[in-house]
Short mmCIF file of N, CA and C in Angstrom, two decimals:
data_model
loop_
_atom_site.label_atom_id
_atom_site.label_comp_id
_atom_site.label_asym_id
_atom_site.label_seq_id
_atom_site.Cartn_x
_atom_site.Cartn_y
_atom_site.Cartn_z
N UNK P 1 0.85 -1.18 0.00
CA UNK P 1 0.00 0.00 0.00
C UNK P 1 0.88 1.23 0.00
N UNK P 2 0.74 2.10 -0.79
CA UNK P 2 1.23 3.40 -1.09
C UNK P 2 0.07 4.51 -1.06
N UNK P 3 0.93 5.54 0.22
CA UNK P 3 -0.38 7.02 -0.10
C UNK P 3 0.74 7.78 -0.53
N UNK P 4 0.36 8.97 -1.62
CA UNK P 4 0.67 9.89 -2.47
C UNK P 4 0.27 10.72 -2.02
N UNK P 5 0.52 12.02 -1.32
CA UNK P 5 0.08 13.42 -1.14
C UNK P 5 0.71 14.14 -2.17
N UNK P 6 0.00 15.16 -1.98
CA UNK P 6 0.12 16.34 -2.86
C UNK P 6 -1.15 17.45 -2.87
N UNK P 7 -0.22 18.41 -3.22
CA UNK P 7 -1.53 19.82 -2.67
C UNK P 7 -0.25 20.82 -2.52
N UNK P 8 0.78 20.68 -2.02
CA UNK P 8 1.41 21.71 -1.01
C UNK P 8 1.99 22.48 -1.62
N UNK P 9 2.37 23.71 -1.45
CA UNK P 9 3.29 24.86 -1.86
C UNK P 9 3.37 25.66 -1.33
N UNK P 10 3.65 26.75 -1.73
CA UNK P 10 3.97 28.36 -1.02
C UNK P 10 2.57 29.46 -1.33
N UNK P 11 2.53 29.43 -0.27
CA UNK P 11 0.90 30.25 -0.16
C UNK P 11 1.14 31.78 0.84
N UNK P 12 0.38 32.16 0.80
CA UNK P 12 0.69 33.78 1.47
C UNK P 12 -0.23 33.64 1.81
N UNK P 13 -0.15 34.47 3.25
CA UNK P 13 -0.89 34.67 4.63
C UNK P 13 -2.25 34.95 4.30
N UNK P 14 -2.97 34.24 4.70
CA UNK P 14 -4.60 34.52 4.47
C UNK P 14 -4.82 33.55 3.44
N UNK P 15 -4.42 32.97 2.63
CA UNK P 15 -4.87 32.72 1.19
C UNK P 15 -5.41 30.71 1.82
N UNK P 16 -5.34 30.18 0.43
CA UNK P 16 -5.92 28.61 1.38
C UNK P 16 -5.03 27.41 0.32
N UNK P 17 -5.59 26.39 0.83
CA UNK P 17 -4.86 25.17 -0.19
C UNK P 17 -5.59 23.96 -0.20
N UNK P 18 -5.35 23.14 -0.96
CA UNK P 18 -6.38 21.84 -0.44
C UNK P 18 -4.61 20.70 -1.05
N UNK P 19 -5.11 19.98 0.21
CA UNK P 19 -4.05 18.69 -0.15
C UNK P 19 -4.86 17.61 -0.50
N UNK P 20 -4.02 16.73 -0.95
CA UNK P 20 -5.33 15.23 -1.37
C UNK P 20 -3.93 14.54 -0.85
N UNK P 21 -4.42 13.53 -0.56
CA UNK P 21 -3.61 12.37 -0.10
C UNK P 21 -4.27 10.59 -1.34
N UNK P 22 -3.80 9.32 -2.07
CA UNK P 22 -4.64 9.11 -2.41
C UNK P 22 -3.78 7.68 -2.08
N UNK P 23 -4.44 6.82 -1.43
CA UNK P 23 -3.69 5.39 -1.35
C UNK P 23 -4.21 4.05 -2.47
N UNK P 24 -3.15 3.32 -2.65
CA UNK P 24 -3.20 2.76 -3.55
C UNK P 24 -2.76 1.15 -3.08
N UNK P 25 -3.00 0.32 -4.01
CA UNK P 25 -2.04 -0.89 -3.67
C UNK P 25 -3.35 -1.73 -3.45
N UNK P 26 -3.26 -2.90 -2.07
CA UNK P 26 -4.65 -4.29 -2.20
C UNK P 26 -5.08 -3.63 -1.06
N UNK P 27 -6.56 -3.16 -1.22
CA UNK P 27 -7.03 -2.20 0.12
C UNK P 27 -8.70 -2.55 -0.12
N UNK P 28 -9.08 -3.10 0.71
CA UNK P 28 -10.13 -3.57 0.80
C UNK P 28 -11.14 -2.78 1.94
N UNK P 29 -10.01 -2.38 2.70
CA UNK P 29 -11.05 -0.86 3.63
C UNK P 29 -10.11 -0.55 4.12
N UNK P 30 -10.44 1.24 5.00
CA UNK P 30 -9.57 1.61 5.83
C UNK P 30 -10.29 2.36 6.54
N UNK P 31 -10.05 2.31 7.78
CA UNK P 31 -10.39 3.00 9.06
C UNK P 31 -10.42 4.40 9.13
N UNK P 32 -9.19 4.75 9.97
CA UNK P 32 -9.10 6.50 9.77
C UNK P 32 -8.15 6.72 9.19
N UNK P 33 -8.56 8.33 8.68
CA UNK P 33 -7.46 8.86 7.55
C UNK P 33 -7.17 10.36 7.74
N UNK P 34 -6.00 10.60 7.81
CA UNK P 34 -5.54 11.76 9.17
C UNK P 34 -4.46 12.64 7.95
N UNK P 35 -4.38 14.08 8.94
CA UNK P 35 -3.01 14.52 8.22
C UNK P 35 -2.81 15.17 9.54
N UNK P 36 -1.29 14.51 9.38
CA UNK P 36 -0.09 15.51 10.50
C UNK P 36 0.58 16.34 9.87
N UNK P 37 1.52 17.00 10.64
CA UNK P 37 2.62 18.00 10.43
C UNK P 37 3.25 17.81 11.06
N UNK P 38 4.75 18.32 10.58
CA UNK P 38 6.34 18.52 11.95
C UNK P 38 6.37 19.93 11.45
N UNK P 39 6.25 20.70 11.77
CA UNK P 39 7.41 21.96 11.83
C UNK P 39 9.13 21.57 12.24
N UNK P 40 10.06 22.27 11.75
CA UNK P 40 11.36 22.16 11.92
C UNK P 40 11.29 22.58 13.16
N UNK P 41 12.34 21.28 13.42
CA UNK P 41 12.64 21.76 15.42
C UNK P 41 11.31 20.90 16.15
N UNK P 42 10.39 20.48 16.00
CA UNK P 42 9.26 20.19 16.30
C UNK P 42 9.05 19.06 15.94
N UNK P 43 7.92 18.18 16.78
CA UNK P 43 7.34 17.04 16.56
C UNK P 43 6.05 16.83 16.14
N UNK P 44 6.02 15.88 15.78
CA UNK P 44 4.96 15.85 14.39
C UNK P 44 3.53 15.93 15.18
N UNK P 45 2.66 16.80 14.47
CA UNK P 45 1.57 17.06 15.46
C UNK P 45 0.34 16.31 14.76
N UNK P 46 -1.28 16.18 14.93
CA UNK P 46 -2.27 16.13 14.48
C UNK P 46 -2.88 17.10 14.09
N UNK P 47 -3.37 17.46 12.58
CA UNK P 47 -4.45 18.72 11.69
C UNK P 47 -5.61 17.80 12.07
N UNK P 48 -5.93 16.62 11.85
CA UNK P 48 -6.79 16.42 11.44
C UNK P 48 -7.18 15.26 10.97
N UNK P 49 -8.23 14.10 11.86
CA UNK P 49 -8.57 13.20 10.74
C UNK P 49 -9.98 12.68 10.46
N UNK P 50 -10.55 11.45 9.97
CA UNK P 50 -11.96 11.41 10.11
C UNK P 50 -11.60 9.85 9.52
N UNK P 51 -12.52 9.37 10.29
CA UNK P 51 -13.63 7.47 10.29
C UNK P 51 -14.03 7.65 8.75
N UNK P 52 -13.93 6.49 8.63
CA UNK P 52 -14.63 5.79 7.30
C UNK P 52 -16.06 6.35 7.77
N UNK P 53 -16.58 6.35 8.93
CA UNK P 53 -18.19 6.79 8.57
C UNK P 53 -18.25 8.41 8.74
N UNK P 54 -16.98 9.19 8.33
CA UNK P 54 -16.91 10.70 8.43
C UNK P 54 -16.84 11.16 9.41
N UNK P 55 -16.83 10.70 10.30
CA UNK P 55 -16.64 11.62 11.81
C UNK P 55 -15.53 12.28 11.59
N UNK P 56 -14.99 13.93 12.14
CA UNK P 56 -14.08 14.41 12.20
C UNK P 56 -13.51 14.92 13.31
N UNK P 57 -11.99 14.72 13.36
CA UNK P 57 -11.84 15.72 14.47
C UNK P 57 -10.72 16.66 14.14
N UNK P 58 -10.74 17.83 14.82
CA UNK P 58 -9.47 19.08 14.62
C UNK P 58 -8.60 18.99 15.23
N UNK P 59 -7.61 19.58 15.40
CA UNK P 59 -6.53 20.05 16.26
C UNK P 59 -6.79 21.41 16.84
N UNK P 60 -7.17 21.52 18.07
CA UNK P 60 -7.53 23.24 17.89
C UNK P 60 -7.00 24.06 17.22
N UNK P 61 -5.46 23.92 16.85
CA UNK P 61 -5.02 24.99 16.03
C UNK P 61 -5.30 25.51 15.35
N UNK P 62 -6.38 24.26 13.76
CA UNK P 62 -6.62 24.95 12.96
C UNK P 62 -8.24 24.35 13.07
N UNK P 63 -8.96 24.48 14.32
CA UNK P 63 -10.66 24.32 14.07
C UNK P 63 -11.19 25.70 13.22
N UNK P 64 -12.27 25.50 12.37
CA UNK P 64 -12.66 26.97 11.72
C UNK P 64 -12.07 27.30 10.67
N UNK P 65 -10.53 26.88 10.46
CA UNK P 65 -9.71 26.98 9.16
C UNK P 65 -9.88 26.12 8.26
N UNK P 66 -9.94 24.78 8.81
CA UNK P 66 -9.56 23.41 7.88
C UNK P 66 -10.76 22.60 8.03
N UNK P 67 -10.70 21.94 6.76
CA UNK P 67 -11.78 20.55 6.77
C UNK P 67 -11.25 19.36 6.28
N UNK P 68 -11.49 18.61 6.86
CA UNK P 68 -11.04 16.98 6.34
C UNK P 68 -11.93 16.60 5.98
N UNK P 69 -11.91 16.00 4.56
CA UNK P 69 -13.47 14.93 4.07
C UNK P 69 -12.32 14.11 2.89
N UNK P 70 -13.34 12.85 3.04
CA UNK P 70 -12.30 11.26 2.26
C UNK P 70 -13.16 11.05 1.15
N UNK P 71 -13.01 10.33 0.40
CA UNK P 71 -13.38 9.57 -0.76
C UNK P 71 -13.29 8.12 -0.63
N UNK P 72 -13.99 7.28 0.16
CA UNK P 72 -13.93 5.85 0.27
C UNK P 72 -13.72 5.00 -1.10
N UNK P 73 -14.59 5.41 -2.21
CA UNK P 73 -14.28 4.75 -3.21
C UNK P 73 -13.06 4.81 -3.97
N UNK P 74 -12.42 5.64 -3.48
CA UNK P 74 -10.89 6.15 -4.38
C UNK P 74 -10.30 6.30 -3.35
N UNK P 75 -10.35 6.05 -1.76
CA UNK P 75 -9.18 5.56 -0.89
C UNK P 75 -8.58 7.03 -1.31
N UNK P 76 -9.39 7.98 -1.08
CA UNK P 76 -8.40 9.68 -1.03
C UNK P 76 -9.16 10.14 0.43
N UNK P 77 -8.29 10.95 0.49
CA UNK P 77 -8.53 12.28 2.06
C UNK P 77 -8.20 13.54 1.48
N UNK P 78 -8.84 13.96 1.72
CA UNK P 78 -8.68 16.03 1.28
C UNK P 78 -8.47 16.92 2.88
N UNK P 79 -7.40 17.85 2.76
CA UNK P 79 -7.80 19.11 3.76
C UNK P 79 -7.55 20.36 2.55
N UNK P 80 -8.66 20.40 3.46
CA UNK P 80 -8.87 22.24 2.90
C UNK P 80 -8.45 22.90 3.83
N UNK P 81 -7.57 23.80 3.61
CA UNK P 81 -7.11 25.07 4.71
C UNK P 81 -7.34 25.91 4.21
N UNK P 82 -8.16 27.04 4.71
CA UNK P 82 -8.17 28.63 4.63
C UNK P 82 -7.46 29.35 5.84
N UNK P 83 -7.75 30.62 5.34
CA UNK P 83 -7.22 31.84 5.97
C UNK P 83 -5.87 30.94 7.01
N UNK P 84 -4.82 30.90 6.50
CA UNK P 84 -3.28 30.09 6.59
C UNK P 84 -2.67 31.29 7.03
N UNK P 85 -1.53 30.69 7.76
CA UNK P 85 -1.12 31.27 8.95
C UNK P 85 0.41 30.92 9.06
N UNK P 86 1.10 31.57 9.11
CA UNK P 86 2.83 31.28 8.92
C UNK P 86 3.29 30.10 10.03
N UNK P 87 2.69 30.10 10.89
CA UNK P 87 2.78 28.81 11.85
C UNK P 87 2.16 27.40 11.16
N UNK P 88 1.48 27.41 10.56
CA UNK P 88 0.73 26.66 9.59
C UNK P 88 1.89 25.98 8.55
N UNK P 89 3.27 26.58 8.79
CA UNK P 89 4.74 26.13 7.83
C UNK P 89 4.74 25.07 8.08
N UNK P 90 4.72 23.63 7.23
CA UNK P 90 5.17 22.29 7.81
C UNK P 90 5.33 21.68 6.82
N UNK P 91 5.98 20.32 7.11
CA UNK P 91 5.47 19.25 5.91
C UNK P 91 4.60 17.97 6.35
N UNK P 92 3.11 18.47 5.27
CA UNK P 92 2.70 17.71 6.31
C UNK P 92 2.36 16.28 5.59
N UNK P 93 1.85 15.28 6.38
CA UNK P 93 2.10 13.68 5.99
C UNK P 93 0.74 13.65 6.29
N UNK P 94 0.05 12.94 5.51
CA UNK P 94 -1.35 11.95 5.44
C UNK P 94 -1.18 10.33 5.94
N UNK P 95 -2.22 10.01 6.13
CA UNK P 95 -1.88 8.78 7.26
C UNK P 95 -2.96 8.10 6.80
N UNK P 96 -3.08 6.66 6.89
CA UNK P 96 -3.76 5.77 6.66
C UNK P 96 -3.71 4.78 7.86
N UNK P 97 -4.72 4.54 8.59
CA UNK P 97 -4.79 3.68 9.96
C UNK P 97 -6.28 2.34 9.70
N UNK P 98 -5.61 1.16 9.63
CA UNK P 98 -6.53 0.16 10.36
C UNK P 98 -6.56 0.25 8.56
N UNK P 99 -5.61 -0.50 7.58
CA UNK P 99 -5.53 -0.53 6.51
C UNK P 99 -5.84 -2.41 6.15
N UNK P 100 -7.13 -2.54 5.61
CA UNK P 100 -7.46 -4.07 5.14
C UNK P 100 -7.08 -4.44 3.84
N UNK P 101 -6.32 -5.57 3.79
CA UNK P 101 -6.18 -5.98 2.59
C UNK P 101 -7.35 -7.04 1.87
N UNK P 102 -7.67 -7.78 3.00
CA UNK P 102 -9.12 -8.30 2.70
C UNK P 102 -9.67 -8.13 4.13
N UNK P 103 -11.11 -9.18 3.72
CA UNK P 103 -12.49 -8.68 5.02
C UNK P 103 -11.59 -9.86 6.01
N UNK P 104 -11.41 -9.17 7.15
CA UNK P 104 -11.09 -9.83 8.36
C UNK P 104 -9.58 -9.80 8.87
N UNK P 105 -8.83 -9.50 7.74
CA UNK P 105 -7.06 -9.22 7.66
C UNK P 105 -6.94 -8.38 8.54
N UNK P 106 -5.50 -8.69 9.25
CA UNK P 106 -5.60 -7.45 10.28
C UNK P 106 -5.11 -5.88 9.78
N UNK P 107 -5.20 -5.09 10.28
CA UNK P 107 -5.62 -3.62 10.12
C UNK P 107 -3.92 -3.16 10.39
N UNK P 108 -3.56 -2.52 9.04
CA UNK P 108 -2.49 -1.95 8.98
C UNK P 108 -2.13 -0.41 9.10
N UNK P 109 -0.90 0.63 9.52
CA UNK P 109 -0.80 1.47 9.41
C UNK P 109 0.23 1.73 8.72
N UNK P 110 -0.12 3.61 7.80
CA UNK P 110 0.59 3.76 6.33
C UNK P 110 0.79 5.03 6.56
N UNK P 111 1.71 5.38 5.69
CA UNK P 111 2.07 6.81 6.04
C UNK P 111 2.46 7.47 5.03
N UNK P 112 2.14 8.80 4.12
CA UNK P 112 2.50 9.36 3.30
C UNK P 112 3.51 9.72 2.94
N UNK P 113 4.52 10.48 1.95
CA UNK P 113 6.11 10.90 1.81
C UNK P 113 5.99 12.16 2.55
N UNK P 114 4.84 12.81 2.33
CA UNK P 114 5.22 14.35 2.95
C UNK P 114 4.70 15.38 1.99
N UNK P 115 3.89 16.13 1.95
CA UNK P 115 4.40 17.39 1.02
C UNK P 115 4.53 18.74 2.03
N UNK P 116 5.30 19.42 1.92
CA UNK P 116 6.10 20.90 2.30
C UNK P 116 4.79 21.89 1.97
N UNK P 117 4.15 22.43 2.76
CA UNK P 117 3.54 23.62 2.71
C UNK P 117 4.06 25.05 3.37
N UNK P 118 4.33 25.82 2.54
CA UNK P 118 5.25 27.22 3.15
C UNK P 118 4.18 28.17 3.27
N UNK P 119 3.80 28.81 4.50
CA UNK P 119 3.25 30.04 4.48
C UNK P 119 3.84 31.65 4.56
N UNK P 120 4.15 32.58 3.53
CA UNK P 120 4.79 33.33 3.88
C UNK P 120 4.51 34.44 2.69
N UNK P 121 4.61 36.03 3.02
CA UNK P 121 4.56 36.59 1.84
C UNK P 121 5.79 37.28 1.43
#
C-alpha cells in the first residue's frame, strides 16, 4: 500500500490550499485517515482526521480553518485550509490507519512521503 500526497506549496498569509492524499495498492477498507505535520525543530503534530463513517476531528489549532473529508471509493482524504497562517509552515504527511487488505485481515498502518507547505509573503 502506497499514499501519495500532494496539494502543497507556497501560499501567502490569508490565502488557502487543499491537499489530497490518495492510497493505492490491495485495500479492501480503511479505518481513519488523518493529516499531520512537523514543523522544523518540532514534533509531528495532528491537523486532522476522520472514520470511514466521516466523523471528524481538529486540532484546535486549525478548528474553523480546515476541513477533512475522504473519498472511500478512491481511498483519497482532502484538507482544505483557509485563511493560513505562517505557523501553519510544515510538511505535512497523510496517514492511513486500520488498513485491510481483505475482510477480516488485520488492520495496517501507512504513512505518506510528505508534502512541504510554506506560508509566507
Amino acid at each position: 500500500v502506497q499514499l501519495q500526497a500532494s496539494g502543497g506549496g507556497l501560499v501567502q498569509p490569508g490565502g488557502s490550499l487543499r491537499l489530497s492524499c490518495a492510497a493505492s495498492g490491495s485495500i479492501f477498507s480503511i479505518n481513519n485517515m488523518g493529516w499531520y505535520r512537523q514543523a522544523p525543530g518540532k514534533q509531528r503534530e495532528l491537523v486532522a482526521i476522520i472514520s470511514r463513517g466521516g466523523k471528524e476531528n481538529y486540532a484546535d489549532s486549525v478548528k474553523g480553518r480546515a476541513t477533512i473529508s475522504r473519498d472511500n471509493v478512491k481511498n483519497t482524504v482532502y484538507l482544505q485550509m483557509d485563511s493560513l497562517k505562517p505557523e501553519d509552515t510544515a510538511v505535512y504527511y497523510c496517514n492511513a490507519d486500520g488498513v485491510r487488505a481483505l475482510w477480516g485481515s488485520p488492520g495496517k498502518n501507512y504513512w505518506g512521503q510528505g508534502t512541504q507547505v510554506t506560508v509566507s509573503s
